[in-house]
Amino acid sequence: MRKKFRTIVGAGLIAASTIMASTIQNVASAADTIKVGILHSLSGTMAISETTLKDTMLMLVEEQNKKGGLLGKKLEAVVVDPASNWPLFAEKSRELISSKKVDVVFGCWTSVSRKSVLPVFKELNSILFYPVQYEGEESERNVFYTGAAPNQQAIPAVDYLMDEGVKRWVLAGTDYVYPRTTNKILETYLKSKGVAPSDIMINYTPFGHSDWQTIVTNVKKFGSAGKKTAVVSTINGDANVPFYKELGNQGIKADDIPVIAFSVGEEELAGIDTKPLVGHLAAWNYFMSVEDPANEAFIKKWKAFTKNPKRVSNDPMEAHVIGFNMWLKAATIAGTTKPDAVIDSIIGVSVPNLTGGYSTMMPNHHITKPVLIGEVQEDGQFEIVSSTPGLVPGDAWSDHLPDSKMLISDWRSPMSCGNFNTSTGKCGGKGK
Amino acid sequence: MKRCRLYKSLFIGLLLSCFINTHLLADTLNDTINSLAKGGFKERAKVIGLMSRLNDDRILNSLEALSAGKLYFRKNNKQVIILKKEDNKYYAKDPVTKSNLGVVQKKQFKKIRVNNRLRRQIKLTLSSLKLRASSPKDRILAATNILKTIDKSALKAIQSQLLIEKNKSVRKAMIAARASVILFNNSSNAKQIQSINILMKYGGREARSVLTRFLSSANPRVKKITENAIKTIDVSLQRWTFIQNVWYGLSLGSVLLLAAIGLAITFGVMGVINMAHGEMVMIGAYTTFVVQDLIKANFSHLFEYSLAFSIPLAFIVSGLVGIAIERGVIRYLYGRPLETLLATWGISLVLQQTVRSLFGPTNQEVSSPEFMSGAFQVGQMTITYNRLYIIFFAVFILLILLILIKKSSFGLQMRAVTQNRLMARSMGIRSDWVDALTFGLGSGIAGIAGVALSQIENVSPNLGQAYIIDSFMVVVFGGVGNLWGTLVGAMTLGVANKFLEPFAGAVLAKIMVLIFIILFIQKRPRGMFALKGRAIE
Amino acid sequence: MISDKFYKYLGISGSSFLCIMGGAILIIVASNTLLNSDHPLHVSSYVVTLLGKYLCYAILAISIDLVWGYCGVLSLGHGAFFALGGYAMGMHLMREIGPRGVYGNPVLPDFMVFLNWKELPWYWYGFDMFWFAILMAVVAPALLAYIFGWLAFRSRVTGVYLSIMTQALTFALLLAFYRNDMGFGGNNGLTDFKDVLGFNIQENRTRLVLFVISGLVLMITFMFSKILVDSKYGKALIAIRDSESRVRFLGYRVEHYKLFIWTLSAGLAGIAGALYVPQVGIINPSEFSPANSIEAVLWVAVGGRGTLIGPVLGAILVNGSKTILTSAFPEVWLFTLGAIFIFVTIFLPKGIMGLFNRSNRKSNASGISKIAGLRKIFIFDGKKDG
């Protein structure tokens, strides 16, 4: 009996491996659809944020198909799960492009996942739309950055607080590249505005940090030097809940020491009791509470699509909406979804965003966006307390870092360069 | 652009001042309050300033509502009211007379928005009014507020209140507040020095903050005294920092203890390398979420007791899952401890994904009941209620467990089976059942830990992963199979971490603790409290 | 002649396994280069890279099996050695970029430039030379393993305690490498490599060569390990696995044996890591995460520990199914993977290789079952084994 069972298992395994060998090869079916790759983690640590974006993309594709698709063809979403595993991101992007033959990929959340897939997109010459706010310092031919660069989020946020009379700054972040770079930029910027180095405190914590007692106490201490103090938080998603809980419990009110966050949106707040946090701030390019017909229509569709009347929308979702519409428009202009043609035609394309304006794709592959500052409300939404008068174009290379201030990016010919050095007049940074 | 804005604001200001003046003549509080409905934040700030000058206690109500975001105005006639939500219905109240205006439709009203600046202004305005509040706690709060902001306009109010104030601690706060105002009031040197001394004696961060602010404007003689005063305060603060670190360490230790205590049974007592332990904690946390959700929807008046329901339920749910795992998988693997690691790892993947499919990958909101929110002050140290209760809770669970194992007949059987299965069986103990129940007990305890962790952590499918490694460290460090070891281990690691953190940073502190454990285990290969004798070789 | 010797050392299963491996690699290379890309039997470069990655994992699996399957030391931290090797290679590839980085700094990698580093940290010196990087890819993990093992084996930390300590080690390294101040690129790690030894890393030919090298290294590793475990030394290892104290009482210095195989295994893992990085194109601290190490142990368990073919099969099968499942069932693939692990541990305690028991060498297999029997007795004696 046991032996028989084993033979069956053995046979099964051999069969499985043959099937495996053939499926990896997965020759793309010649069905007449345009394939859209969706590369967001559905498991692992980042699933918490990225799953929403996958759903957003599915909704957008479905909706476009109802409108008749693109260039007379239907769109087909291809979903894979890179499982919050960075090398797997590279593998999956390669699979999407070379074996599933997608024409465009919407995906990634963390910087490292973007860095991981970047060489693949360059090599196989495809297109990635990256929807999350990030540290900047990058401009690639094959990537379109629909999230905010530091000058579209961090700098206006600090400006707002300075107007509010803040003189002392705590820059608290998770120890990875986005907070490091953002804080470097902010530090230089604050110093250029006359803030003394002793009035800036920088603190880094590991991913998923959950015991905030010491740090919150330190912030309190730092804030009792007689000057108005604010915390600029680049703390990454997961660690925010215990951080805010500790803030609330230790009684740091927004009118004493306001915290302005760059990675806390509606979705993150959905996991917290926001009553003690009312008044703390966040800077984004979109809030669910924006009063605009386009936004209201979008939220309605989103709630219907997810069949959840409590579902919230957030900034990276809007970025995908903008990116998707830009891609549609560019492909329509080019008459094809071939990456080269789309890359050429997308620059200058303007589509309505959800905050009542238009976002335009800049030659540096970043887009123009309004910057909004919102205060947390009891219901987990943000009340917009300030917004930039116009749209802010994304700046790939920060003006506040010594080695990048002379770099510009322009992917239009004849320049066609992501890191043109204005002081040497050559493409490719300092070298050559 | 800028100039344009300047003109605009000037124009609005002019308009506003006309309009305010007319209303001042009318001098009705109602009209002033109603004017809150017009204009932006800046205009609102002016109206609030105006209100504070009315020196009328009746503004208290409306300002508090405004600050809490409960002040609305009717869209058609701009009448300002307070809206209160109860059982999904909105009740309107008159802000001045406090009389009820009955149930209303929310659609007809619009919220009067406030930002931090307005909130601050309101707080300040309220604090001189609140000096007369009935509860001493409110009065202290008002006085410290004046101290913090050095609100000169409140001087009169403090002085008149001091004449009648009897409560000692309130007096102390008020005197300090008065001193801070006097210090900045261009007073004579003697008066300034007197104030500095008062503030020095009062101590604490707020007084220090006032003194440092004063430092820049002080003349040389006073400056020296101020500096000394700051130093004195610093010394006492330092002492408090030490105590605080110990407290934080114990608090972190109790969290580690809670996370590890279930593992101390499944891994420590039974020898199962239970990688799915974290998921049991997670299941407990999700049980709390479900319980709270049900209570919120059906019996909202019971919300304060939601945790009391969650704890037994979490125990049962996680315990049952544990028993199922033991019966379904682990019982085939006894005697192969390293294999249990692999199987339970698979189980943990499945459980994570199950929860993710059921509840979605995002964080779930678990709120804290009133008695667990907030903090109280002991000297210069803030103790948050949730941390305090968690420490008690962790120790309580440990004690219960100890009693269960040492004193109950189930505990006796459990120890018998783990020490000598064959002998236990020949004495008539159903070792199968004891195994299942023991594993269930460990898992159930992990579930209870999940209830506690839901109060300070994310409730997400990743919750368990965050604690699994720490839990193993604690159990191994304390000594496998010894609950006291787990207690001491958890507390030691917690305190060590918190003492390293201030100067090494959170990341390095954790690395140093890990290296310490690795080295410690070389010294004592069986942990701190190793079981002695032949049984373990 | 040579084949006779081969046969003598490797036995029938070993030599036939090597032949199959070699043949498969040849076929894949031929199909990739000679066949037109429309041909149904053409193996695309995507698949070649993927297989190259699996082969690196297979080397790692063998290195774990050497210590676990043959010496009874379960390491839950072998990912750390793998990652260290990877970092050594990554640092070299980073230096090779030279002035082609986005800022064009000839010496400093990009991530140092935008974090305002002015000088290359001392531990980055020498990595511009390929031989040095390769040397470090072996030496760094081996040295770490040596220190760790010297401490642990001397004080007789065994069983579960040792496993948990290795987990602590890799977790500490994970946290350390996440720190940007360490100078290894923090969470982003090292990426955007341009070329290796002057060959463009993105070119198909380079990929193919890397794949072949991985295959060759795997075959050499396999041969070497086979000879090692069949030697007198290997017998002693197995004896230690089966009854450590008995071997000690017989007068063997158990800790020396353990330390040697442990250090060797770490070096092997380092080589696997060094081969892995140019093919995957990124090395980042998440390779240090304890979950990765546990997964690597699972490959060995699935394939069958205590055999050398098993780990290779396990690594390729588990990773292959992961590749397929994450695309075919992105929402539920974890269920399948978890179920495989549970299934294998309960029903296939000796892994896939357990199915082919008879073709395996008898002494080995019966040894294991005897031990299993012994352990049962131990349990009934009331003795926990670790």
Coordinates of C-alpha atoms in Angstrom, one line a residue, chain A residues 30-35 61 64-76 103 327-328 335-338:
Chain A
A30 CA -1.4 35.1 -30.3
A31 CA -4.7 36.3 -29.0
D32 CA -5.6 39.8 -30.3
T33 CA -5.3 41.7 -27.1
I34 CA -3.1 44.3 -25.7
K35 CA -1.5 43.0 -22.5
V61 CA -8.5 47.9 -17.4
Q64 CA -11.4 50.8 -20.5
N65 CA -12.6 47.6 -22.1
K66 CA -16.1 48.7 -21.5
K67 CA -15.3 51.9 -23.4
G68 CA -14.1 49.8 -26.3
G69 CA -10.5 49.1 -25.4
L70 CA -7.5 50.7 -27.1
L71 CA -6.7 51.0 -30.8
G72 CA -9.6 48.6 -31.5
K73 CA -8.3 45.9 -29.3
K74 CA -9.3 44.7 -25.9
L75 CA -6.9 45.2 -23.0
E76 CA -5.9 42.2 -21.0
D103 CA 3.3 46.1 -23.8
W327 CA -0.4 55.7 -21.6
L328 CA -3.8 55.3 -23.3
G335 CA -1.2 54.6 -33.1
T336 CA 0.6 51.7 -31.5
T337 CA 1.6 50.3 -28.1
K338 CA 5.2 49.7 -29.2

